[in-house]
């Protein structure tokens, strides 16, 4: 092998080793569009659109509480990323497929990729402290949510030269997960009594689909792509086009993992006063069920579009710029049409339902069994009364004035007129039982129930005689006055007038993008989200939601493909809960690591730049080690790693190295 070929081979190997491992990447001339949103800017975007400052609302709450004479502090934090991309293209290579009738056809492939990434973290909490001489109420509450939704789907649709559809193949994977937790602590001091219950609860549910592979072959060529290529005209359907196709058989196989967890904890409740076992209410349940299987069923494809739908001033045929890197525009039919092929939508729906159906049913059975066993455990055993003939009835039916045993033995000799028999045999009226006064000589008519409830009655009366009601009235009146400033009369965008619209290429029946229109507070519509539309104004305010097309969308999609874990989409380093920690204290993060790598006085958990090297942690490949300056004059014995530019340069140099024979 020549030196040139050897060098080139080594460089190519280095290049491919650095390439991202993804399922598929479309060609540079594909049609691609998508949406990206950073949830860390949610509060700012709400203020930008509506003029409502959520932080100012918190300040109003705190100011109103201070005015009324008690302490209230609250905060909420949200972070994460949502990304959605649709990419489609045609392949020139001709292939042969066999339809449902066994006939062979020469077709080409229309490729569509759907990429969805959503990861979201949310935390909120508040504390309240009120006191009036000997009475006080303290409330502490913290809640959190985690959401994850990931979908990767590659759809291959087989069409002939006239865009007649013969079937499709689908490969997809995905995961949905939701977790929510809440902790609530209450302390009430009144009438020299203390009540301090603590409640914790949480749940999670997850549906993971490691893989679905399905195949659909039509009974006969279908023309639903032609159906959606109709130009907008006035017709008997009032501008709408719709159809239903009985399209043949879909077959596939799948693997799934479904799981759940449930947690409940209760402390600080005087359960002994009510003869309840509190331990039974502290429970943790969970289960995870893997599954796999095959499915086969008839598939129906619905197709439809509304071509007379418009969002003034957008409607009919418009010139839109679907690629910001180019200066040209394309003509697109406006209306409501499916963003992906309805063959793909039908295959995804049937495949996902088939994959999740068995796993979800098994999971619900497991939940029902576990929760049912727990409910039986916490249910109090019912006392029974054994009649003279052996019959059993509830104990409280004894001596209630009505004969329940067939032999009448549940009513005593005094005639069953609502009497109570003391343990020593003495008979008294049933209404004297637990009336706070001992009427039986042995005291058996009083079991202390009245004393138990009297404690809570005294606490309620003490709070009622305090200034609590007056405080709450003052708080409500002051808050109503303060929030008037946060109710803008002229919002920047009238969200009640939101109008979505799709752009469709009628020449090859492919979606080019979408737009979301909204009025600007008046009667004029503007593009709230979407591409540039000739003659239509874009909104003038700053939003964190991005509409991406062309190379921008390809780059963003390539980055998104590697994000499949929640902490990839919503890293802790971008979820700033420092203010919540200041409000809620150590109970909010009881095991908080106090490490401060760069010794700047801010612990790493709250520090956006742990090592002090000027890079945000989520952009820093090694956030705990500061970057070292590169020595220009000497590199010692260390061999530097090859960067992508250096590797490409080496590859180019290798191609220019003369062969030894020359």
Tab-separated table of N, CA, C and O in Angstrom, residues 3-18 642-658:
chain	number	residue	atom	x	y	z
A	3	UNK	N	2.184	5.113	0.656
A	3	UNK	CA	2.105	5.982	1.829
A	3	UNK	C	0.899	6.903	1.747
A	3	UNK	O	0.248	7.206	2.742
A	4	UNK	N	0.610	7.352	0.529
A	4	UNK	CA	-0.512	8.275	0.351
A	4	UNK	C	-1.821	7.600	0.735
A	4	UNK	O	-2.640	8.153	1.458
A	5	UNK	N	-2.034	6.367	0.265
A	5	UNK	CA	-3.273	5.653	0.554
A	5	UNK	C	-3.362	5.308	2.034
A	5	UNK	O	-4.427	5.411	2.653
A	6	UNK	N	-2.224	4.917	2.625
A	6	UNK	CA	-2.213	4.600	4.039
A	6	UNK	C	-2.560	5.823	4.869
A	6	UNK	O	-3.363	5.767	5.801
A	7	UNK	N	-1.941	6.967	4.552
A	7	UNK	CA	-2.217	8.199	5.285
A	7	UNK	C	-3.676	8.602	5.156
A	7	UNK	O	-4.326	9.007	6.127
A	8	UNK	N	-4.204	8.510	3.933
A	8	UNK	CA	-5.599	8.876	3.712
A	8	UNK	C	-6.526	7.966	4.496
A	8	UNK	O	-7.522	8.408	5.079
A	9	UNK	N	-6.212	6.662	4.542
A	9	UNK	CA	-7.059	5.714	5.262
A	9	UNK	C	-7.086	6.020	6.751
A	9	UNK	O	-8.131	5.978	7.411
A	10	UNK	N	-5.928	6.349	7.308
A	10	UNK	CA	-5.857	6.679	8.730
A	10	UNK	C	-6.674	7.924	9.036
A	10	UNK	O	-7.424	7.981	10.020
A	11	UNK	N	-6.545	8.935	8.179
A	11	UNK	CA	-7.284	10.175	8.411
A	11	UNK	C	-8.788	9.964	8.283
A	11	UNK	O	-9.576	10.521	9.046
A	12	UNK	N	-9.197	9.163	7.289
A	12	UNK	CA	-10.620	8.870	7.145
A	12	UNK	C	-11.153	8.139	8.367
A	12	UNK	O	-12.269	8.377	8.831
A	13	UNK	N	-10.346	7.233	8.922
A	13	UNK	CA	-10.748	6.513	10.124
A	13	UNK	C	-10.932	7.465	11.289
A	13	UNK	O	-11.888	7.367	12.066
A	14	UNK	N	-10.028	8.429	11.429
A	14	UNK	CA	-10.146	9.425	12.490
A	14	UNK	C	-11.410	10.256	12.320
A	14	UNK	O	-12.115	10.565	13.275
A	15	UNK	N	-11.704	10.641	11.092
A	15	UNK	CA	-12.884	11.453	10.820
A	15	UNK	C	-14.161	10.709	11.164
A	15	UNK	O	-15.053	11.229	11.837
A	16	UNK	N	-14.248	9.455	10.696
A	16	UNK	CA	-15.473	8.700	10.951
A	16	UNK	C	-15.640	8.393	12.420
A	16	UNK	O	-16.758	8.281	12.914
A	17	UNK	N	-14.546	8.258	13.154
A	17	UNK	CA	-14.666	7.983	14.588
A	17	UNK	C	-15.227	9.165	15.337
A	17	UNK	O	-15.762	9.017	16.428
A	18	UNK	N	-15.104	10.358	14.752
A	18	UNK	CA	-15.633	11.547	15.407
A	18	UNK	C	-17.042	11.891	14.946
A	18	UNK	O	-17.658	12.797	15.469
A	642	UNK	N	-6.065	15.348	18.029
A	642	UNK	CA	-6.383	15.913	16.727
A	642	UNK	C	-7.764	16.548	16.754
A	642	UNK	O	-8.746	15.887	17.060
A	643	UNK	N	-7.810	17.836	16.452
A	643	UNK	CA	-9.101	18.481	16.286
A	643	UNK	C	-9.632	18.220	14.900
A	643	UNK	O	-8.936	17.707	14.020
A	644	UNK	N	-10.884	18.580	14.678
A	644	UNK	CA	-11.514	18.303	13.400
A	644	UNK	C	-10.832	19.057	12.260
A	644	UNK	O	-10.614	18.524	11.173
A	645	UNK	N	-10.437	20.330	12.503
A	645	UNK	CA	-9.763	21.101	11.452
A	645	UNK	C	-8.405	20.502	11.140
A	645	UNK	O	-8.019	20.356	9.967
A	646	UNK	N	-7.677	20.118	12.205
A	646	UNK	CA	-6.356	19.523	11.986
A	646	UNK	C	-6.467	18.215	11.226
A	646	UNK	O	-5.640	17.895	10.362
A	647	UNK	N	-7.503	17.447	11.539
A	647	UNK	CA	-7.675	16.163	10.866
A	647	UNK	C	-7.952	16.352	9.385
A	647	UNK	O	-7.408	15.650	8.521
A	648	UNK	N	-8.821	17.304	9.069
A	648	UNK	CA	-9.119	17.581	7.664
A	648	UNK	C	-7.859	18.042	6.938
A	648	UNK	O	-7.598	17.659	5.793
A	649	UNK	N	-7.045	18.874	7.620
A	649	UNK	CA	-5.800	19.340	7.005
A	649	UNK	C	-4.861	18.178	6.713
A	649	UNK	O	-4.226	18.111	5.655
A	650	UNK	N	-4.764	17.244	7.675
A	650	UNK	CA	-3.915	16.080	7.461
A	650	UNK	C	-4.412	15.246	6.285
A	650	UNK	O	-3.637	14.720	5.493
A	651	UNK	N	-5.744	15.121	6.194
A	651	UNK	CA	-6.311	14.364	5.092
A	651	UNK	C	-5.946	15.001	3.755
A	651	UNK	O	-5.544	14.324	2.805
A	652	UNK	N	-6.063	16.339	3.689
A	652	UNK	CA	-5.699	17.030	2.460
A	652	UNK	C	-4.220	16.870	2.137
A	652	UNK	O	-3.828	16.665	0.977
A	653	UNK	N	-3.371	16.952	3.168
A	653	UNK	CA	-1.935	16.799	2.952
A	653	UNK	C	-1.604	15.398	2.461
A	653	UNK	O	-0.736	15.196	1.603
A	654	UNK	N	-2.335	14.420	3.007
A	654	UNK	CA	-2.063	13.034	2.612
A	654	UNK	C	-2.334	12.819	1.143
A	654	UNK	O	-1.637	12.062	0.450
A	655	UNK	N	-3.363	13.503	0.648
A	655	UNK	CA	-3.693	13.347	-0.764
A	655	UNK	C	-2.604	13.926	-1.671
A	655	UNK	O	-2.495	13.561	-2.840
A	656	UNK	N	-1.807	14.861	-1.128
A	656	UNK	CA	-0.794	15.523	-1.946
A	656	UNK	C	0.585	14.888	-1.817
A	656	UNK	O	1.521	15.273	-2.521
A	657	UNK	N	0.723	13.920	-0.897
A	657	UNK	CA	2.033	13.275	-0.738
A	657	UNK	C	2.354	12.458	-1.988
A	657	UNK	O	1.547	11.618	-2.398
A	658	UNK	N	3.516	12.687	-2.632
A	658	UNK	CA	3.846	11.923	-3.861
A	658	UNK	C	4.106	10.466	-3.534
A	658	UNK	O	4.582	10.135	-2.451
